[in-house]
Amino acid sequence: YREALPGYSYQFPRDHFEHPDFRTEWWYYTGNLTGPKGERFGFELVFFRQGAHHETDNPSAWTVSDVYLAHAALTDASGRKFHYEERLNRAGPGIAGASFGQHRIWNGNWSSTWSGEGQTLDAVASDFRFHLELAPLKPFVIQGENGVSQKAAGEGRASHYVSSPLLKVSGMLTLAGPPMPVTGQAWMDHEWFTEQLAHTQVGWDWFSIQLDNNTELMLFELRHADGSIDPYSSGTFIDAAGKPRHLRQSDFTLQPVAKWGKYPVEWHIRVPSLNIDLTCRPILREQELKSKSGPSYWEGAVDYSGTQKGSGYLEMTGYDGPVKF
């Protein structure tokens, strides 16, 4: 497999889709929605591809060259309930995959279909379903520096990382009743890499922040087994015109405030150079995905208040065991 190295030459729209020469890849969609009566929802739809065999001579359609995992989740703030499902498939004869030719990423009847820079999300779970149209309000951003988001010291300890920081959402949501129209906004992350974390790193805390003043912020900190924070933690500030600014670990602080179980679900966030001082609180504390295919993690819809107001998502991994790819 190839390593994620500085100087990568991005080519779009090709790079929005599959990279089979890298071991691991994911497409993350998260967002906040509002129903016709002011109902509040968070949604997540994630597609993972994990390389199993880079090259094989077996011509069978059932050969396991890549494993495809997907998570779909819905946070019902009004009903105080968190719904989620996961599925694990091989590509097989079209069961799951990612295809530039089809402009689609899918796992069964869960999919992201692209038309230009717009995307359509579909997910059908046992107790909810949604059909969402996503339209970018700002250009996508290449995270990190010199084409890579470095995660640890050493060549290849990085990812190629592209985000759509502000997507307008409209569509239909079904949950314990007839379909309802919903509107809102979302964030999309796409990363591909082969070796990312160092053996001393156990997980990360990641924040997407969409503020009411038309700016966005992505921050992540990487945690070591001893609880210390890795200096390769970083982030990006995106101004109202869509221009990104890279942030190093020394540019911001992330301070846990309150826990739900083992997860710190409330945080104090400061970026002094940007005069940003925020409190992050979940719209529902219980938003843990208890995975059957790997370590569980917490990912949920949150609100931000302080020097500005906004909403977004918080992801916390490594609290149920070290993250391994």
mmCIF file of C-alpha atoms in Angstrom:
data_model
loop_
_atom_site.group_PDB
_atom_site.id
_atom_site.type_symbol
_atom_site.label_atom_id
_atom_site.label_comp_id
_atom_site.label_asym_id
_atom_site.label_seq_id
_atom_site.Cartn_x
_atom_site.Cartn_y
_atom_site.Cartn_z
ATOM 1 C CA TYR A 1 0.000 0.000 0.000
ATOM 2 C CA ARG A 2 1.034 3.605 -0.596
ATOM 3 C CA GLU A 3 1.809 5.990 2.230
ATOM 4 C CA ALA A 4 0.284 9.454 2.654
ATOM 5 C CA LEU A 5 3.229 11.733 1.902
ATOM 6 C CA PRO A 6 3.687 15.504 1.522
ATOM 7 C CA GLY A 7 3.336 16.945 -1.951
ATOM 8 C CA TYR A 8 0.401 14.771 -2.989
ATOM 9 C CA SER A 9 -1.172 16.056 -6.209
ATOM 10 C CA TYR A 10 -4.920 16.200 -5.616
ATOM 11 C CA GLN A 11 -7.216 15.719 -8.607
ATOM 12 C CA PHE A 12 -10.898 16.481 -8.272
ATOM 13 C CA PRO A 13 -13.494 15.135 -8.681
ATOM 14 C CA ARG A 14 -11.448 11.914 -8.861
ATOM 15 C CA ASP A 15 -10.126 12.238 -5.313
ATOM 16 C CA HIS A 16 -13.618 12.424 -3.840
ATOM 17 C CA PHE A 17 -13.880 8.675 -4.462
ATOM 18 C CA GLU A 18 -11.954 5.419 -3.915
ATOM 19 C CA HIS A 19 -8.186 5.088 -3.308
ATOM 20 C CA PRO A 20 -7.497 1.338 -3.351
ATOM 21 C CA ASP A 21 -3.718 1.881 -3.199
ATOM 22 C CA PHE A 22 -4.148 3.075 0.409
ATOM 23 C CA ARG A 23 -5.100 0.672 3.188
ATOM 24 C CA THR A 24 -7.802 2.694 4.944
ATOM 25 C CA GLU A 25 -10.373 5.221 3.772
ATOM 26 C CA TRP A 26 -13.535 6.805 5.139
ATOM 27 C CA TRP A 27 -16.288 9.221 4.196
ATOM 28 C CA TYR A 28 -17.974 10.897 7.196
ATOM 29 C CA TYR A 29 -21.259 12.797 6.977
ATOM 30 C CA THR A 30 -22.579 14.471 10.133
ATOM 31 C CA GLY A 31 -25.122 17.229 10.572
ATOM 32 C CA ASN A 32 -27.925 18.920 12.459
ATOM 33 C CA LEU A 33 -31.510 18.952 11.196
ATOM 34 C CA THR A 34 -34.762 20.682 12.100
ATOM 35 C CA GLY A 35 -38.264 19.296 11.490
ATOM 36 C CA PRO A 36 -41.465 21.195 10.568
ATOM 37 C CA LYS A 37 -42.426 21.757 14.225
ATOM 38 C CA GLY A 38 -38.946 22.691 15.364
ATOM 39 C CA GLU A 39 -37.923 19.117 16.173
ATOM 40 C CA ARG A 40 -34.133 18.754 16.547
ATOM 41 C CA PHE A 41 -32.133 15.863 15.091
ATOM 42 C CA GLY A 42 -28.527 14.951 14.556
ATOM 43 C CA PHE A 43 -27.543 12.510 11.826
ATOM 44 C CA GLU A 44 -24.455 10.504 10.919
ATOM 45 C CA LEU A 45 -23.732 8.367 7.879
ATOM 46 C CA VAL A 46 -20.226 6.920 7.596
ATOM 47 C CA PHE A 47 -18.615 4.637 5.047
ATOM 48 C CA PHE A 48 -15.327 2.862 5.839
ATOM 49 C CA ARG A 49 -13.105 0.902 3.470
ATOM 50 C CA GLN A 50 -10.343 -1.272 4.926
ATOM 51 C CA GLY A 51 -7.893 -3.076 2.661
ATOM 52 C CA ALA A 52 -7.634 -6.814 3.307
ATOM 53 C CA HIS A 53 -5.474 -7.927 0.364
ATOM 54 C CA HIS A 54 -3.816 -5.371 -1.883
ATOM 55 C CA GLU A 55 -3.336 -7.791 -4.767
ATOM 56 C CA THR A 56 -4.941 -11.163 -5.408
ATOM 57 C CA ASP A 57 -5.073 -13.607 -8.287
ATOM 58 C CA ASN A 58 -8.479 -14.946 -7.278
ATOM 59 C CA PRO A 59 -10.958 -13.876 -10.015
ATOM 60 C CA SER A 60 -14.063 -14.504 -7.893
ATOM 61 C CA ALA A 61 -16.409 -11.579 -7.267
ATOM 62 C CA TRP A 62 -16.512 -12.745 -3.638
ATOM 63 C CA THR A 63 -12.763 -12.317 -3.077
ATOM 64 C CA VAL A 64 -12.197 -10.134 -0.016
ATOM 65 C CA SER A 65 -9.845 -7.420 -1.266
ATOM 66 C CA ASP A 66 -11.544 -4.716 0.811
ATOM 67 C CA VAL A 67 -13.892 -4.807 3.780
ATOM 68 C CA TYR A 68 -16.649 -2.191 3.888
ATOM 69 C CA LEU A 69 -18.113 -1.031 7.198
ATOM 70 C CA ALA A 70 -20.864 1.580 7.540
ATOM 71 C CA HIS A 71 -22.557 3.328 10.447
ATOM 72 C CA ALA A 72 -25.879 5.197 10.359
ATOM 73 C CA ALA A 73 -27.115 7.096 13.402
ATOM 74 C CA LEU A 74 -29.914 9.457 14.310
ATOM 75 C CA THR A 75 -30.143 11.586 17.451
ATOM 76 C CA ASP A 76 -33.705 12.518 18.392
ATOM 77 C CA ALA A 77 -33.259 15.423 20.811
ATOM 78 C CA SER A 78 -37.001 15.888 21.412
ATOM 79 C CA GLY A 79 -37.613 12.191 22.023
ATOM 80 C CA ARG A 80 -34.363 11.887 24.027
ATOM 81 C CA LYS A 81 -33.268 8.809 22.111
ATOM 82 C CA PHE A 82 -30.212 7.784 20.084
ATOM 83 C CA HIS A 83 -30.656 5.332 17.204
ATOM 84 C CA TYR A 84 -27.840 3.648 15.302
ATOM 85 C CA GLU A 85 -27.035 0.648 13.136
ATOM 86 C CA GLU A 86 -23.899 -0.739 11.529
ATOM 87 C CA ARG A 87 -23.236 -3.139 8.693
ATOM 88 C CA LEU A 88 -20.172 -4.998 7.476
ATOM 89 C CA ASN A 89 -19.833 -6.312 3.928
ATOM 90 C CA ARG A 90 -17.336 -7.353 1.306
ATOM 91 C CA ALA A 91 -17.671 -5.742 -2.126
ATOM 92 C CA GLY A 92 -18.935 -8.970 -3.694
ATOM 93 C CA PRO A 93 -20.991 -8.489 -6.845
ATOM 94 C CA GLY A 94 -21.855 -4.872 -6.025
ATOM 95 C CA ILE A 95 -22.959 -5.233 -2.391
ATOM 96 C CA ALA A 96 -20.690 -2.435 -1.180
ATOM 97 C CA GLY A 97 -18.069 -0.192 -2.691
ATOM 98 C CA ALA A 98 -16.859 3.207 -3.801
ATOM 99 C CA SER A 99 -16.690 4.128 -7.461
ATOM 100 C CA PHE A 100 -15.522 7.203 -9.313
ATOM 101 C CA GLY A 101 -17.176 5.764 -12.452
ATOM 102 C CA GLN A 102 -20.548 5.639 -10.680
ATOM 103 C CA HIS A 103 -19.897 8.769 -8.554
ATOM 104 C CA ARG A 104 -21.162 6.778 -5.599
ATOM 105 C CA ILE A 105 -20.157 5.284 -2.227
ATOM 106 C CA TRP A 106 -22.482 2.615 -0.850
ATOM 107 C CA ASN A 107 -23.051 -0.283 1.508
ATOM 108 C CA GLY A 108 -26.281 -2.090 0.711
ATOM 109 C CA ASN A 109 -29.096 0.469 0.564
ATOM 110 C CA TRP A 110 -27.034 3.125 2.347
ATOM 111 C CA SER A 111 -25.354 5.430 -0.126
ATOM 112 C CA SER A 112 -23.847 8.769 -1.038
ATOM 113 C CA THR A 113 -24.423 9.678 -4.679
ATOM 114 C CA TRP A 114 -22.640 12.676 -6.190
ATOM 115 C CA SER A 115 -23.820 15.092 -8.864
ATOM 116 C CA GLY A 116 -21.113 17.679 -9.328
ATOM 117 C CA GLU A 117 -20.277 18.851 -5.785
ATOM 118 C CA GLY A 118 -23.810 18.083 -4.557
ATOM 119 C CA GLN A 119 -24.494 14.804 -2.776
ATOM 120 C CA THR A 120 -27.572 12.720 -2.012
ATOM 121 C CA LEU A 121 -27.570 10.562 1.111
ATOM 122 C CA ASP A 122 -29.864 7.578 1.603
ATOM 123 C CA ALA A 123 -30.058 5.313 4.629
ATOM 124 C CA VAL A 124 -32.718 2.769 5.573
ATOM 125 C CA ALA A 125 -32.386 1.363 9.094
ATOM 126 C CA SER A 126 -34.771 -0.729 11.183
ATOM 127 C CA ASP A 127 -36.355 2.218 13.033
ATOM 128 C CA PHE A 128 -35.440 5.270 10.934
ATOM 129 C CA ARG A 129 -34.611 6.305 7.412
ATOM 130 C CA PHE A 130 -33.577 9.469 5.640
ATOM 131 C CA HIS A 131 -33.144 10.865 2.157
ATOM 132 C CA LEU A 132 -31.077 14.051 2.209
ATOM 133 C CA GLU A 133 -29.855 16.444 -0.475
ATOM 134 C CA LEU A 134 -26.576 18.215 0.339
ATOM 135 C CA ALA A 135 -25.389 21.347 -1.456
ATOM 136 C CA PRO A 136 -22.046 23.020 -0.623
ATOM 137 C CA LEU A 137 -22.224 26.622 0.585
ATOM 138 C CA LYS A 138 -18.415 26.868 0.689
ATOM 139 C CA PRO A 139 -15.576 25.219 -1.269
ATOM 140 C CA PHE A 140 -14.069 22.020 0.099
ATOM 141 C CA VAL A 141 -10.873 22.358 2.133
ATOM 142 C CA ILE A 142 -7.680 20.290 2.027
ATOM 143 C CA GLN A 143 -6.729 19.831 5.678
ATOM 144 C CA GLY A 144 -3.210 20.025 7.057
ATOM 145 C CA GLU A 145 -0.104 21.331 5.328
ATOM 146 C CA ASN A 146 1.577 20.442 2.035
ATOM 147 C CA GLY A 147 -1.169 17.963 1.143
ATOM 148 C CA VAL A 148 -1.152 15.886 4.338
ATOM 149 C CA SER A 149 -2.680 15.980 7.790
ATOM 150 C CA GLN A 150 0.260 14.766 9.866
ATOM 151 C CA LYS A 151 -0.783 12.660 12.855
ATOM 152 C CA ALA A 152 2.582 11.559 14.292
ATOM 153 C CA ALA A 153 6.307 11.844 13.736
ATOM 154 C CA GLY A 154 7.634 9.763 10.858
ATOM 155 C CA GLU A 155 7.120 9.333 7.146
ATOM 156 C CA GLY A 156 3.619 8.186 6.246
ATOM 157 C CA ARG A 157 2.113 8.818 9.707
ATOM 158 C CA ALA A 158 -0.446 11.059 8.045
ATOM 159 C CA SER A 159 -3.591 11.122 5.946
ATOM 160 C CA HIS A 160 -4.839 12.906 2.877
ATOM 161 C CA TYR A 161 -7.831 14.744 4.298
ATOM 162 C CA VAL A 162 -10.535 16.742 2.492
ATOM 163 C CA SER A 163 -13.533 18.414 4.169
ATOM 164 C CA SER A 164 -16.727 20.083 2.986
ATOM 165 C CA PRO A 165 -17.203 22.396 5.982
ATOM 166 C CA LEU A 166 -20.657 23.784 5.222
ATOM 167 C CA LEU A 167 -23.325 21.824 3.357
ATOM 168 C CA LYS A 168 -26.948 22.964 3.124
ATOM 169 C CA VAL A 169 -29.295 20.040 3.801
ATOM 170 C CA SER A 170 -32.899 19.399 2.835
ATOM 171 C CA GLY A 171 -34.808 16.160 2.590
ATOM 172 C CA MET A 172 -37.092 13.683 4.289
ATOM 173 C CA LEU A 173 -36.735 11.851 7.590
ATOM 174 C CA THR A 174 -38.870 8.973 8.847
ATOM 175 C CA LEU A 175 -38.958 8.095 12.554
ATOM 176 C CA ALA A 176 -41.961 6.443 14.252
ATOM 177 C CA GLY A 177 -44.484 8.051 11.936
ATOM 178 C CA PRO A 178 -44.966 9.452 8.450
ATOM 179 C CA PRO A 179 -42.010 11.018 6.621
ATOM 180 C CA MET A 180 -41.299 14.616 7.630
ATOM 181 C CA PRO A 181 -39.411 17.336 5.768
ATOM 182 C CA VAL A 182 -36.165 18.446 7.407
ATOM 183 C CA THR A 183 -33.624 21.169 6.746
ATOM 184 C CA GLY A 184 -30.252 21.947 8.266
ATOM 185 C CA GLN A 185 -26.537 21.849 7.638
ATOM 186 C CA ALA A 186 -23.857 19.189 7.513
ATOM 187 C CA TRP A 187 -20.114 18.571 7.429
ATOM 188 C CA MET A 188 -18.318 15.952 5.313
ATOM 189 C CA ASP A 189 -14.838 14.491 5.894
ATOM 190 C CA HIS A 190 -12.961 12.206 3.514
ATOM 191 C CA GLU A 191 -9.620 10.708 4.566
ATOM 192 C CA TRP A 192 -7.363 8.074 3.034
ATOM 193 C CA PHE A 193 -4.094 6.695 4.423
ATOM 194 C CA THR A 194 -2.134 3.537 5.158
ATOM 195 C CA GLU A 195 -0.347 4.194 8.476
ATOM 196 C CA GLN A 196 -1.660 7.049 10.572
ATOM 197 C CA LEU A 197 -1.340 6.758 14.358
ATOM 198 C CA ALA A 198 1.824 5.983 16.308
ATOM 199 C CA HIS A 199 1.824 2.994 18.662
ATOM 200 C CA THR A 200 1.717 5.351 21.673
ATOM 201 C CA GLN A 201 -1.500 7.052 20.478
ATOM 202 C CA VAL A 202 -4.803 5.522 21.584
ATOM 203 C CA GLY A 203 -7.425 7.808 20.021
ATOM 204 C CA TRP A 204 -8.613 11.336 19.382
ATOM 205 C CA ASP A 205 -11.191 14.006 20.188
ATOM 206 C CA TRP A 206 -12.503 15.724 17.043
ATOM 207 C CA PHE A 207 -14.773 18.769 16.745
ATOM 208 C CA SER A 208 -16.647 20.215 13.773
ATOM 209 C CA ILE A 209 -17.863 23.723 14.584
ATOM 210 C CA GLN A 210 -20.254 25.676 12.342
ATOM 211 C CA LEU A 211 -20.748 29.147 13.799
ATOM 212 C CA ASP A 212 -23.578 31.604 13.232
ATOM 213 C CA ASN A 213 -21.141 34.248 11.915
ATOM 214 C CA ASN A 214 -20.529 32.074 8.807
ATOM 215 C CA THR A 215 -17.156 30.746 9.930
ATOM 216 C CA GLU A 216 -16.206 27.135 10.645
ATOM 217 C CA LEU A 217 -13.627 25.401 12.739
ATOM 218 C CA MET A 218 -12.238 21.859 12.805
ATOM 219 C CA LEU A 219 -10.067 20.822 15.745
ATOM 220 C CA PHE A 220 -8.659 17.492 16.852
ATOM 221 C CA GLU A 221 -6.372 16.357 19.609
ATOM 222 C CA LEU A 222 -4.549 13.024 19.601
ATOM 223 C CA ARG A 223 -4.229 11.303 22.981
ATOM 224 C CA HIS A 224 -1.426 9.080 24.239
ATOM 225 C CA ALA A 225 -1.963 6.093 26.500
ATOM 226 C CA ASP A 226 -0.649 8.129 29.452
ATOM 227 C CA GLY A 227 -3.274 10.833 28.829
ATOM 228 C CA SER A 228 -0.910 13.399 27.333
ATOM 229 C CA ILE A 229 -1.778 15.258 24.124
ATOM 230 C CA ASP A 230 0.332 14.743 21.012
ATOM 231 C CA PRO A 231 1.938 17.864 19.491
ATOM 232 C CA TYR A 232 0.680 16.789 16.054
ATOM 233 C CA SER A 233 -2.874 17.673 17.113
ATOM 234 C CA SER A 234 -4.121 20.420 14.816
ATOM 235 C CA GLY A 235 -7.083 22.124 13.189
ATOM 236 C CA THR A 236 -8.371 24.544 10.571
ATOM 237 C CA PHE A 237 -10.270 27.809 10.763
ATOM 238 C CA ILE A 238 -12.366 28.731 7.706
ATOM 239 C CA ASP A 239 -13.330 32.380 7.357
ATOM 240 C CA ALA A 240 -16.579 33.766 5.952
ATOM 241 C CA ALA A 241 -15.111 33.824 2.429
ATOM 242 C CA GLY A 242 -14.131 30.143 2.673
ATOM 243 C CA LYS A 243 -10.385 30.720 3.114
ATOM 244 C CA PRO A 244 -8.738 28.138 5.402
ATOM 245 C CA ARG A 245 -6.084 28.824 8.032
ATOM 246 C CA HIS A 246 -4.093 25.948 9.505
ATOM 247 C CA LEU A 247 -3.913 25.778 13.311
ATOM 248 C CA ARG A 248 -1.170 24.036 15.233
ATOM 249 C CA GLN A 249 -1.624 22.389 18.611
ATOM 250 C CA SER A 250 -0.188 25.457 20.340
ATOM 251 C CA ASP A 251 -2.911 27.667 18.788
ATOM 252 C CA PHE A 252 -5.836 26.190 20.747
ATOM 253 C CA THR A 253 -6.861 24.467 23.961
ATOM 254 C CA LEU A 254 -9.501 21.775 24.495
ATOM 255 C CA GLN A 255 -10.459 21.377 28.133
ATOM 256 C CA PRO A 256 -12.911 18.656 29.304
ATOM 257 C CA VAL A 257 -15.641 20.018 31.586
ATOM 258 C CA ALA A 258 -18.121 17.189 32.276
ATOM 259 C CA LYS A 259 -18.388 13.482 31.532
ATOM 260 C CA TRP A 260 -21.058 10.988 30.540
ATOM 261 C CA GLY A 261 -19.608 7.673 31.651
ATOM 262 C CA LYS A 262 -16.034 7.531 30.366
ATOM 263 C CA TYR A 263 -16.609 10.186 27.696
ATOM 264 C CA PRO A 264 -15.988 13.918 28.313
ATOM 265 C CA VAL A 265 -19.108 15.228 26.580
ATOM 266 C CA GLU A 266 -18.755 18.890 27.579
ATOM 267 C CA TRP A 267 -15.690 20.942 26.635
ATOM 268 C CA HIS A 268 -14.200 24.404 26.884
ATOM 269 C CA ILE A 269 -12.589 25.442 23.578
ATOM 270 C CA ARG A 270 -10.272 28.414 23.152
ATOM 271 C CA VAL A 271 -8.452 29.796 20.108
ATOM 272 C CA PRO A 272 -6.905 32.996 21.502
ATOM 273 C CA SER A 273 -5.535 34.361 18.213
ATOM 274 C CA LEU A 274 -9.064 34.288 16.753
ATOM 275 C CA ASN A 275 -10.789 35.545 19.945
ATOM 276 C CA ILE A 276 -12.777 32.311 20.074
ATOM 277 C CA ASP A 277 -13.920 31.055 23.485
ATOM 278 C CA LEU A 278 -16.632 28.386 23.335
ATOM 279 C CA THR A 279 -18.445 25.838 25.442
ATOM 280 C CA CYS A 280 -19.438 22.596 23.710
ATOM 281 C CA ARG A 281 -22.493 20.720 25.004
ATOM 282 C CA PRO A 282 -24.263 17.681 23.489
ATOM 283 C CA ILE A 283 -27.923 17.864 22.510
ATOM 284 C CA LEU A 284 -28.176 14.387 24.106
ATOM 285 C CA ARG A 285 -25.487 12.931 26.343
ATOM 286 C CA GLU A 286 -26.097 9.333 25.288
ATOM 287 C CA GLN A 287 -24.702 9.234 21.729
ATOM 288 C CA GLU A 288 -22.324 6.269 21.928
ATOM 289 C CA LEU A 289 -22.048 3.847 19.012
ATOM 290 C CA LYS A 290 -21.473 0.445 20.576
ATOM 291 C CA SER A 291 -19.823 -1.224 17.624
ATOM 292 C CA LYS A 292 -19.830 -4.982 17.095
ATOM 293 C CA SER A 293 -17.015 -4.742 14.541
ATOM 294 C CA GLY A 294 -14.469 -2.729 16.542
ATOM 295 C CA PRO A 295 -14.072 -0.419 19.545
ATOM 296 C CA SER A 296 -17.100 1.644 20.487
ATOM 297 C CA TYR A 297 -16.907 5.419 20.188
ATOM 298 C CA TRP A 298 -18.973 8.503 20.984
ATOM 299 C CA GLU A 299 -20.126 10.687 18.113
ATOM 300 C CA GLY A 300 -22.972 13.109 18.441
ATOM 301 C CA ALA A 301 -24.631 16.409 17.698
ATOM 302 C CA VAL A 302 -23.517 19.329 19.865
ATOM 303 C CA ASP A 303 -24.181 23.035 20.390
ATOM 304 C CA TYR A 304 -21.589 25.753 20.917
ATOM 305 C CA SER A 305 -22.006 28.931 22.946
ATOM 306 C CA GLY A 306 -19.697 31.702 24.083
ATOM 307 C CA THR A 307 -18.056 34.381 21.956
ATOM 308 C CA GLN A 308 -20.133 32.959 19.108
ATOM 309 C CA LYS A 309 -22.951 30.439 18.835
ATOM 310 C CA GLY A 310 -23.260 27.464 16.554
ATOM 311 C CA SER A 311 -23.677 23.723 16.175
ATOM 312 C CA GLY A 312 -21.697 20.772 14.916
ATOM 313 C CA TYR A 313 -20.465 17.346 15.918
ATOM 314 C CA LEU A 314 -18.073 15.844 18.453
ATOM 315 C CA GLU A 315 -16.286 12.512 17.990
ATOM 316 C CA MET A 316 -14.309 10.753 20.730
ATOM 317 C CA THR A 317 -12.402 7.531 20.074
ATOM 318 C CA GLY A 318 -9.992 5.412 22.079
ATOM 319 C CA TYR A 319 -11.955 5.476 25.339
ATOM 320 C CA ASP A 320 -13.161 1.886 24.762
ATOM 321 C CA GLY A 321 -9.717 0.665 23.711
ATOM 322 C CA PRO A 322 -6.933 1.848 21.387
ATOM 323 C CA VAL A 323 -7.904 2.666 17.824
ATOM 324 C CA LYS A 324 -6.205 0.306 15.369
ATOM 325 C CA PHE A 325 -6.387 0.105 11.588
#
